[in-house]
Amino acid sequence: MIQKNQEYDVTIVDLTYEGMGVAKIDHYPLFIENTLPGEEVRIKVLKVGKKFGFGKVMEFYKTSPDRIPSEEKKWTQTGIAPLQHMRYEAQLAFKKRQVEECLHKMHCDEVQVHDTTPSPQQMHYRNKAQVPVRVVDGKMEVGFYRKNSHQFISIQNFGIQQEDIDDALQVIARILTEFGVSAYNEERHEGVLRHIIVRQGYYSKEMMVTLVTRKKKLFQGQQLAQRIIEEIPTVVSVMQNINDQKTNVIMGEKTICLAGKGRIEDEMLGHTFQISAPSFYQVNTPQAEAMYQKAIDLAHLSKDMIAIDAYCGIGTITLSVAPHVKEIYGVEVVAPAIDNAKENAKENEMTNVHFAVGKAEEVLPKWQEEGIQPDVVFVDPPRKGLARSFVETTIELAPEKIAYISCNPATFARDVALFKEAGYRLDEVYPYDMFPQTTHVECVGVLYKQN
Ligand SMILES: C[S@@+](CC[C@H](N)C(=O)[O-])C[C@H]1O[C@@H](n2cnc3c(N)ncnc32)[C@H](O)[C@@H]1O
């Protein structure tokens, strides 16, 4: 029987999708942070469950050739960069394997999985940070929680965010200290500031700061916002988002502008985009551009085609596709994102784009009733993938091509299998590393209707 606190010598035999090494003792799996396949280690058992347990490394006897020195212990403790100890080429291979295994599980072995496209930047690539705060010795500090706990760890260098964002967070924290803003306390559901969100346009460098507060009342909110704008010249908007719920969802429903223009602008594939606080925007801009371009190339678009962009956000894919097709229809559930999308279409002088607010699975049947007959459907859903009814309506609409951009290979493979059953074919898929040093992988593939 495996006992808690007991020590064992083990060999790591696998790596989970969460980046944990796996060792087996008498067929009982133990998950161990900061280990790689092939490594021989002494571990201490931390937790014993019915089917699996967790351990931590006490000593390395043999390390993997894929191991590199970790730069910052806090990044592993908090889960900011759980693969920082793995050579970048090995990270790319691990991500390709994830996509292959997900397709294999859904009996899609005929699909060729290409090598993962590396990110142009392996560190400091994120254009957005959302961090919790604490007051430590009278000073507001930013950081992250230790994984699976509520223990706060102060961090100055987050490693994967654009460096301007790290610098801005320190200045904002200092200003908040000067204004005497209190930090939210989860357990007691009291205090003011829950999170600071900073977003910076990759090309424009324009910055938006959003202060997420428990209540609307933020003492001297406008003066505070003005100070942030004065001290950080790239900040063009300071927003307040109110989240009064006992939840770990970061943003609440209501956002107000405290100072500045209320949005930032950025560029993707040569088009300009207005982005407001509640709107989704890809965090690794140049890599997202590469991935969109791949989807466009694989879809072989032409000027007589009708296209749909489901899950369209602020219209980044819609406007990138629009010049190549006759008409394109975008749908998105977040209303402010569609406000941005409409404005973005106008600013980029596109007249063949149409947007609707709503759930893709509800709007698609309406478009079907209106007689909109797409030749190609682009989908870029959240991690849970496509709604079953969305897949069914798409199959009824029978577009020639379905261009699928995914941030979760498991739901991607599940949805591909459904389309395959209905007579679609997927020949190849391209994984993209959008989030270096983490376990996440995005991929793109275009399904073709078989005649
Ligand atoms: C991965 S993002 C992609 C957005 C956009 N294509 C881009 O690349 O910027 C997914 C988007 O789907 C939206 N969304 C989530 N569920 C939805 C649904 N049921 N119907 C329509 N949009 C949805 C989210 O708000 C988010 O904007």
Coordinates of C-alpha atoms and ligand atoms in Angstrom, one line a residue:
M1 CA 0.0 0.0 0.0
I2 CA 1.3 3.4 -1.0
Q3 CA 1.4 5.7 2.1
K4 CA 1.3 9.4 2.4
N5 CA 4.7 11.0 3.3
Q6 CA 6.6 7.8 2.3
E7 CA 9.5 8.1 -0.1
Y8 CA 10.1 5.9 -3.2
D9 CA 12.6 5.7 -6.1
V10 CA 10.6 5.9 -9.4
T11 CA 11.1 6.3 -13.1
I12 CA 8.9 8.8 -14.9
V13 CA 7.1 7.1 -17.7
D14 CA 4.8 9.7 -19.2
L15 CA 3.7 13.3 -19.2
T16 CA 0.1 14.3 -18.7
Y17 CA -1.7 17.0 -20.8
E18 CA -1.3 19.2 -17.7
G19 CA 2.5 18.8 -17.8
M20 CA 2.8 16.5 -14.8
G21 CA 5.2 13.5 -14.9
V22 CA 3.7 10.1 -14.3
A23 CA 5.3 7.3 -12.3
K24 CA 3.8 4.0 -11.5
I25 CA 4.2 1.9 -8.3
D26 CA 2.5 -1.5 -8.7
H27 CA 0.3 0.0 -11.5
Y28 CA -0.8 2.9 -9.2
P29 CA -0.2 6.2 -11.0
L30 CA 1.5 9.1 -9.2
F31 CA 1.6 12.6 -10.7
I32 CA 4.7 14.5 -10.0
E33 CA 5.3 18.2 -10.9
N34 CA 8.5 19.3 -12.6
T35 CA 9.5 15.9 -13.9
L36 CA 10.0 14.6 -17.5
P37 CA 9.7 11.1 -19.1
G38 CA 12.9 9.0 -18.6
E39 CA 13.9 10.8 -15.4
E40 CA 14.8 8.7 -12.3
V41 CA 13.8 10.4 -9.1
R42 CA 13.3 10.0 -5.4
I43 CA 9.8 11.2 -4.5
K44 CA 7.8 11.8 -1.4
V45 CA 4.0 11.0 -1.6
L46 CA 1.9 14.1 -0.9
K47 CA -1.6 12.7 -1.4
V48 CA -3.1 9.3 -1.9
G49 CA -6.4 9.0 -3.7
K50 CA -8.5 6.0 -4.8
K51 CA -7.2 5.8 -8.3
F52 CA -4.1 8.0 -8.3
G53 CA -1.9 10.1 -6.1
F54 CA 0.5 13.1 -6.1
G55 CA 4.2 13.2 -5.2
K56 CA 7.0 15.7 -5.1
V57 CA 10.6 15.3 -6.1
M58 CA 13.1 15.0 -3.3
E59 CA 16.1 14.1 -5.4
F60 CA 17.0 13.6 -9.1
Y61 CA 19.1 10.6 -9.9
K62 CA 18.9 10.9 -13.6
T63 CA 17.6 13.9 -15.6
S64 CA 16.2 14.0 -19.1
P65 CA 18.2 15.5 -22.0
D66 CA 15.0 17.6 -22.5
R67 CA 15.5 19.3 -19.2
I68 CA 16.8 22.9 -19.0
P69 CA 17.3 24.9 -15.8
S70 CA 14.1 26.6 -14.5
E71 CA 14.3 30.4 -14.5
E72 CA 11.9 31.1 -11.7
K73 CA 10.4 28.7 -9.1
K74 CA 7.3 30.8 -8.7
W75 CA 6.3 30.2 -12.4
T76 CA 6.0 26.5 -11.7
Q77 CA 4.4 26.9 -8.2
T78 CA 1.7 29.1 -9.6
G79 CA 1.3 27.3 -13.0
I80 CA 2.2 30.4 -15.0
A81 CA 4.9 28.4 -16.9
P82 CA 4.5 24.8 -16.0
L83 CA 6.8 23.6 -18.8
Q84 CA 9.7 26.1 -18.2
H85 CA 12.0 23.2 -17.3
M86 CA 11.5 21.6 -20.8
R87 CA 13.5 22.4 -23.9
Y88 CA 11.4 24.4 -26.4
E89 CA 11.7 21.8 -29.1
A90 CA 10.5 19.1 -26.7
Q91 CA 7.5 21.4 -25.8
L92 CA 6.6 21.5 -29.5
A93 CA 6.9 17.8 -29.9
F94 CA 4.7 17.3 -26.7
K95 CA 2.0 19.5 -28.2
K96 CA 2.1 17.7 -31.5
R97 CA 1.7 14.4 -29.6
Q98 CA -1.4 15.8 -27.7
V99 CA -3.1 16.6 -31.0
E100 CA -2.2 13.1 -32.4
E101 CA -3.5 11.3 -29.3
C102 CA -6.8 13.2 -29.3
L103 CA -7.4 12.4 -33.0
H104 CA -6.4 8.7 -32.3
K105 CA -8.9 8.4 -29.5
M106 CA -11.6 9.5 -31.9
H107 CA -10.5 7.0 -34.6
C108 CA -9.1 9.8 -36.9
D109 CA -5.7 8.2 -37.5
E110 CA -5.8 9.1 -41.2
V111 CA -5.3 12.8 -40.3
Q112 CA -1.7 13.9 -40.8
V113 CA -0.6 16.1 -37.9
H114 CA 2.2 18.5 -38.9
D115 CA 5.0 19.7 -36.6
T116 CA 3.9 22.4 -34.2
T117 CA 4.6 25.9 -35.5
P118 CA 6.8 27.6 -32.9
S119 CA 5.8 30.9 -31.4
P120 CA 7.8 33.9 -32.7
Q121 CA 8.4 34.7 -29.1
Q122 CA 8.9 32.1 -26.4
M123 CA 8.9 34.5 -23.5
H124 CA 7.1 37.8 -22.9
Y125 CA 4.5 37.0 -25.6
R126 CA 1.2 37.6 -23.8
N127 CA -0.5 40.9 -24.6
K128 CA -2.8 40.6 -21.6
A129 CA -2.4 40.0 -17.9
Q130 CA -5.1 39.4 -15.3
V131 CA -3.6 39.3 -11.8
P132 CA -5.0 39.1 -8.3
V133 CA -3.8 41.6 -5.6
R134 CA -2.9 41.5 -1.9
V135 CA -1.9 44.2 0.6
V136 CA 1.4 43.0 2.1
D137 CA 2.9 45.2 4.9
G138 CA 0.7 48.1 3.9
K139 CA 1.7 47.8 0.2
M140 CA -0.5 46.6 -2.7
E141 CA 1.2 43.8 -4.5
V142 CA 0.4 41.8 -7.6
G143 CA 1.0 38.1 -8.1
F144 CA -0.7 34.8 -8.5
Y145 CA -2.1 32.0 -6.3
R146 CA -0.1 28.8 -5.7
K147 CA -1.7 26.1 -7.8
N148 CA -4.8 24.5 -6.3
S149 CA -4.7 26.8 -3.3
H150 CA -5.6 30.3 -2.1
Q151 CA -2.0 31.1 -1.1
F152 CA -0.9 34.4 -2.7
I153 CA 2.6 34.7 -4.1
S154 CA 3.9 38.2 -5.0
I155 CA 5.4 38.4 -8.5
Q156 CA 7.2 41.2 -10.3
N157 CA 8.4 39.3 -13.4
F158 CA 5.7 37.1 -14.8
G159 CA 8.0 35.9 -17.6
I160 CA 5.4 35.3 -20.3
Q161 CA 3.7 38.8 -20.4
Q162 CA 4.9 41.7 -22.6
E163 CA 7.5 43.4 -20.4
D164 CA 5.7 46.7 -20.5
I165 CA 2.8 45.0 -18.8
D166 CA 4.9 43.8 -15.9
D167 CA 6.3 47.3 -15.5
A168 CA 2.8 48.9 -15.7
L169 CA 1.5 46.5 -13.0
Q170 CA 4.2 47.7 -10.5
V171 CA 3.3 51.4 -11.2
I172 CA -0.4 50.7 -10.9
A173 CA 0.1 48.8 -7.6
R174 CA 2.1 51.7 -6.2
I175 CA -0.6 54.2 -7.2
L176 CA -3.3 52.0 -5.6
T177 CA -1.2 51.9 -2.4
E178 CA -1.0 55.7 -2.4
F179 CA -4.8 56.0 -2.8
G180 CA -5.3 53.5 0.0
V181 CA -7.3 51.0 -2.0
S182 CA -7.9 47.8 -0.1
A183 CA -7.5 44.3 -1.6
Y184 CA -10.5 41.9 -1.8
N185 CA -10.6 39.1 0.7
E186 CA -12.2 36.0 -0.8
E187 CA -13.0 34.3 2.4
R188 CA -14.8 37.2 4.0
H189 CA -16.0 38.7 0.7
E190 CA -14.8 42.2 1.7
G191 CA -12.3 44.7 0.5
V192 CA -12.3 46.6 -2.8
L193 CA -9.9 45.5 -5.5
R194 CA -10.1 41.9 -6.9
H195 CA -8.0 41.9 -10.0
I196 CA -6.0 44.2 -12.2
I197 CA -6.3 43.5 -15.9
V198 CA -3.8 45.1 -18.3
R199 CA -4.1 44.6 -22.1
Q200 CA -1.6 46.1 -24.6
G201 CA -1.9 46.2 -28.3
Y202 CA 1.0 44.3 -29.8
Y203 CA 1.6 46.7 -32.6
S204 CA 0.0 49.9 -31.3
K205 CA 1.4 49.6 -27.8
E206 CA -1.8 51.2 -26.5
M207 CA -2.7 50.0 -23.1
M208 CA -5.9 49.5 -21.2
V209 CA -6.1 49.0 -17.5
T210 CA -9.2 47.5 -15.9
L211 CA -9.6 47.5 -12.2
V212 CA -12.0 44.7 -11.1
T213 CA -13.8 45.8 -7.9
R214 CA -16.3 44.1 -5.6
K215 CA -18.6 47.2 -5.5
K216 CA -19.2 50.1 -7.8
K217 CA -17.9 52.6 -5.1
L218 CA -14.3 53.2 -5.7
F219 CA -13.1 56.1 -3.7
Q220 CA -11.4 58.8 -5.9
G221 CA -11.7 56.4 -8.8
Q222 CA -11.4 59.1 -11.5
Q223 CA -8.4 60.8 -9.9
L224 CA -6.8 57.4 -9.5
A225 CA -7.4 56.6 -13.1
Q226 CA -6.0 60.0 -14.2
R227 CA -2.8 59.4 -12.2
I228 CA -2.4 56.0 -14.0
I229 CA -2.7 57.8 -17.3
E230 CA -0.2 60.5 -16.3
E231 CA 2.4 58.0 -15.0
I232 CA 2.1 55.4 -17.8
P233 CA 2.0 57.3 -21.1
T234 CA 0.9 54.2 -23.1
V235 CA -2.3 53.9 -21.1
V236 CA -5.2 55.2 -23.2
S237 CA -8.1 53.8 -21.1
V238 CA -8.7 53.0 -17.4
M239 CA -11.8 51.0 -16.8
Q240 CA -13.6 49.7 -13.8
N241 CA -15.4 46.4 -13.9
I242 CA -17.7 45.4 -11.1
N243 CA -17.8 41.8 -9.9
D244 CA -19.9 41.5 -6.7
Q245 CA -20.2 37.7 -6.9
K246 CA -18.5 35.1 -4.8
T247 CA -16.9 33.4 -7.7
N248 CA -13.5 32.7 -9.3
V249 CA -14.7 34.1 -12.7
I250 CA -12.6 37.2 -13.0
M251 CA -14.9 39.8 -14.7
G252 CA -18.4 40.8 -13.7
E253 CA -21.2 42.0 -16.1
K254 CA -20.7 45.8 -15.7
T255 CA -17.8 47.8 -17.0
I256 CA -17.4 51.6 -16.8
C257 CA -14.8 54.0 -18.2
L258 CA -13.0 56.0 -15.5
A259 CA -10.6 57.8 -17.9
G260 CA -9.5 57.8 -21.5
K261 CA -11.2 56.6 -24.6
G262 CA -12.7 53.3 -23.3
R263 CA -10.9 51.0 -25.8
I264 CA -7.6 50.2 -27.3
E265 CA -6.7 49.8 -31.0
D266 CA -4.4 47.1 -32.5
E267 CA -3.7 45.6 -35.8
M268 CA -4.0 42.0 -37.2
L269 CA -3.1 41.0 -40.8
G270 CA -3.1 44.7 -41.8
H271 CA -6.5 45.6 -40.5
T272 CA -7.1 47.8 -37.5
F273 CA -9.3 46.7 -34.6
Q274 CA -11.0 48.4 -31.7
I275 CA -11.0 46.3 -28.6
S276 CA -13.1 46.9 -25.5
A277 CA -12.6 45.4 -22.0
P278 CA -15.1 42.5 -22.2
S279 CA -14.2 41.5 -25.8
F280 CA -12.0 38.4 -26.5
Y281 CA -8.7 39.2 -28.2
Q282 CA -6.0 36.5 -29.0
V283 CA -3.1 37.0 -26.5
N284 CA -0.2 36.1 -28.8
T285 CA -0.8 38.4 -31.7
P286 CA 1.8 37.4 -34.4
Q287 CA 1.2 33.7 -33.8
A288 CA -2.6 34.3 -34.1
E289 CA -2.0 36.1 -37.4
A290 CA 0.0 33.1 -38.6
M291 CA -2.8 30.7 -37.6
Y292 CA -5.5 32.8 -39.3
Q293 CA -3.5 33.0 -42.4
K294 CA -3.1 29.2 -42.5
A295 CA -6.8 28.8 -42.1
I296 CA -7.4 31.2 -45.0
D297 CA -4.8 29.5 -47.2
L298 CA -6.2 26.0 -46.5
A299 CA -9.8 27.2 -47.2
H300 CA -8.9 28.2 -50.8
L301 CA -11.3 31.1 -50.8
S302 CA -12.8 32.8 -53.9
K303 CA -14.8 36.0 -54.6
D304 CA -18.0 34.1 -55.3
M305 CA -18.1 32.4 -51.9
I306 CA -20.5 33.1 -49.0
A307 CA -18.7 32.6 -45.6
I308 CA -19.7 32.4 -42.0
D309 CA -17.4 33.2 -39.1
A310 CA -19.0 31.6 -36.0
Y311 CA -17.6 32.6 -32.6
C312 CA -16.2 35.8 -34.3
G313 CA -15.3 38.0 -31.3
I314 CA -14.4 41.5 -32.5
G315 CA -14.3 40.2 -36.1
T316 CA -10.6 39.5 -36.5
I317 CA -11.1 36.4 -38.6
T318 CA -14.2 37.9 -40.3
L319 CA -12.3 41.0 -41.6
S320 CA -9.3 38.9 -42.6
V321 CA -11.5 36.7 -44.7
A322 CA -13.8 39.4 -46.1
P323 CA -11.5 40.6 -48.9
H324 CA -11.3 37.1 -50.3
V325 CA -15.1 36.3 -50.4
K326 CA -18.4 37.8 -51.7
E327 CA -20.1 38.1 -48.3
I328 CA -19.3 37.0 -44.7
Y329 CA -21.6 36.7 -41.7
G330 CA -20.1 36.8 -38.2
V331 CA -21.9 35.7 -34.9
E332 CA -20.7 36.2 -31.3
V333 CA -22.4 35.9 -27.9
V334 CA -20.7 39.0 -26.3
A335 CA -22.6 42.1 -27.3
P336 CA -19.8 44.7 -26.8
A337 CA -17.5 42.5 -29.0
I338 CA -20.1 42.8 -31.8
D339 CA -20.2 46.6 -31.3
N340 CA -16.4 46.5 -31.8
A341 CA -16.8 44.2 -34.8
K342 CA -19.3 46.5 -36.5
E343 CA -17.1 49.6 -35.9
N344 CA -14.1 47.6 -37.1
A345 CA -15.8 46.8 -40.4
K346 CA -16.7 50.5 -40.9
E347 CA -13.1 51.7 -40.1
N348 CA -11.6 49.1 -42.5
E349 CA -14.2 50.1 -45.1
M350 CA -15.7 46.7 -45.5
T351 CA -19.2 46.5 -46.9
N352 CA -19.6 42.8 -47.4
V353 CA -19.6 41.9 -43.6
H354 CA -22.7 41.3 -41.5
F355 CA -22.7 40.7 -37.7
A356 CA -25.3 39.2 -35.3
V357 CA -25.2 39.0 -31.5
G358 CA -26.2 35.6 -30.1
K359 CA -25.2 32.1 -29.5
A360 CA -23.9 30.5 -32.7
E361 CA -26.1 27.5 -32.3
E362 CA -29.2 29.8 -32.1
V363 CA -28.3 32.2 -34.8
L364 CA -27.2 29.6 -37.4
P365 CA -30.7 28.1 -37.8
K366 CA -32.1 31.6 -38.2
W367 CA -29.6 32.3 -41.0
Q368 CA -30.6 28.9 -42.5
E369 CA -34.3 30.1 -42.5
E370 CA -33.3 33.3 -44.2
G371 CA -31.8 31.3 -47.0
I372 CA -28.1 32.1 -46.2
Q373 CA -26.2 29.2 -47.9
P374 CA -22.5 29.3 -46.9
D375 CA -19.7 27.7 -49.0
V376 CA -17.3 27.9 -46.1
V377 CA -17.9 28.1 -42.3
F378 CA -15.1 29.3 -40.0
V379 CA -15.3 28.2 -36.4
D380 CA -13.1 29.3 -33.5
P381 CA -15.0 28.2 -30.4
P382 CA -14.0 28.3 -26.7
R383 CA -12.4 25.2 -25.1
K384 CA -15.7 23.3 -24.8
G385 CA -15.8 23.2 -28.6
L386 CA -18.9 23.3 -30.8
A387 CA -22.5 22.9 -29.5
R388 CA -23.9 19.6 -30.8
S389 CA -26.9 21.5 -32.4
F390 CA -24.4 23.8 -34.1
V391 CA -22.7 20.8 -35.7
E392 CA -26.1 19.4 -36.8
T393 CA -27.2 22.7 -38.4
T394 CA -23.8 23.1 -40.1
I395 CA -24.2 19.6 -41.6
E396 CA -27.7 20.5 -42.8
L397 CA -26.3 23.6 -44.5
A398 CA -23.7 21.4 -46.2
P399 CA -20.9 24.0 -46.8
E400 CA -18.0 22.7 -49.0
K401 CA -15.5 23.6 -46.3
I402 CA -15.4 23.9 -42.5
A403 CA -12.3 25.8 -41.3
Y404 CA -11.8 24.8 -37.7
I405 CA -9.5 26.8 -35.4
S406 CA -9.3 25.2 -32.0
C407 CA -7.8 25.9 -28.5
N408 CA -8.6 22.3 -27.3
P409 CA -7.5 19.3 -29.3
A410 CA -9.9 17.0 -27.3
T411 CA -13.1 18.8 -28.3
F412 CA -11.6 19.5 -31.8
A413 CA -11.2 15.7 -32.4
R414 CA -14.7 15.0 -31.0
D415 CA -16.2 17.6 -33.4
V416 CA -14.1 16.4 -36.3
A417 CA -15.4 12.8 -35.7
L418 CA -19.0 14.1 -36.0
F419 CA -18.3 15.9 -39.3
K420 CA -16.5 12.8 -40.6
E421 CA -19.6 10.7 -39.9
A422 CA -21.6 13.1 -41.9
G423 CA -19.3 12.8 -44.9
Y424 CA -16.5 15.4 -44.3
R425 CA -12.8 14.6 -44.7
L426 CA -9.9 16.1 -42.7
D427 CA -6.5 15.4 -44.3
E428 CA -4.2 17.4 -42.2
V429 CA -4.0 19.6 -39.1
Y430 CA -1.4 22.2 -38.1
P431 CA -0.7 22.7 -34.4
Y432 CA 0.3 26.2 -33.3
D433 CA 2.2 27.1 -30.1
M434 CA 0.2 30.1 -29.0
F435 CA 1.2 29.7 -25.3
P436 CA 4.9 28.7 -24.9
Q437 CA 6.0 27.4 -21.5
T438 CA 2.4 26.2 -20.9
T439 CA 0.7 22.9 -21.8
H440 CA -1.9 24.5 -24.1
V441 CA -1.9 24.0 -27.8
E442 CA -4.0 25.4 -30.6
C443 CA -4.6 23.8 -34.0
V444 CA -6.1 24.5 -37.4
G445 CA -7.6 22.2 -40.0
V446 CA -10.0 22.5 -42.9
L447 CA -12.7 19.8 -43.4
Y448 CA -13.8 19.2 -47.0
K449 CA -17.2 17.8 -48.0
Q450 CA -17.0 14.6 -49.9
N451 CA -19.2 14.3 -52.9
Ligands
LIG1 C1 -11.6 31.6 -29.0 S1 -12.6 33.0 -29.1 C2 -12.4 33.4 -30.8 C3 -12.8 34.9 -31.1 C4 -12.2 35.4 -32.5 N1 -12.4 34.4 -33.5 C5 -10.8 35.7 -32.3 O1 -9.9 35.0 -32.8 O2 -10.5 36.8 -31.8 C6 -14.2 32.4 -28.9 C7 -15.3 33.4 -28.9 O3 -16.5 32.7 -28.9 C8 -17.4 33.5 -28.1 N2 -18.5 32.5 -27.7 C9 -18.5 31.6 -26.7 N3 -19.6 30.9 -26.8 C10 -20.3 31.3 -27.9 C11 -21.5 30.8 -28.5 N4 -22.3 29.9 -28.0 N5 -21.9 31.4 -29.6 C12 -21.2 32.5 -30.1 N6 -20.0 32.9 -29.6 C13 -19.6 32.3 -28.5 C14 -16.6 34.0 -27.0 O4 -17.2 35.2 -26.4 C15 -15.3 34.4 -27.8 O5 -15.4 35.7 -28.3

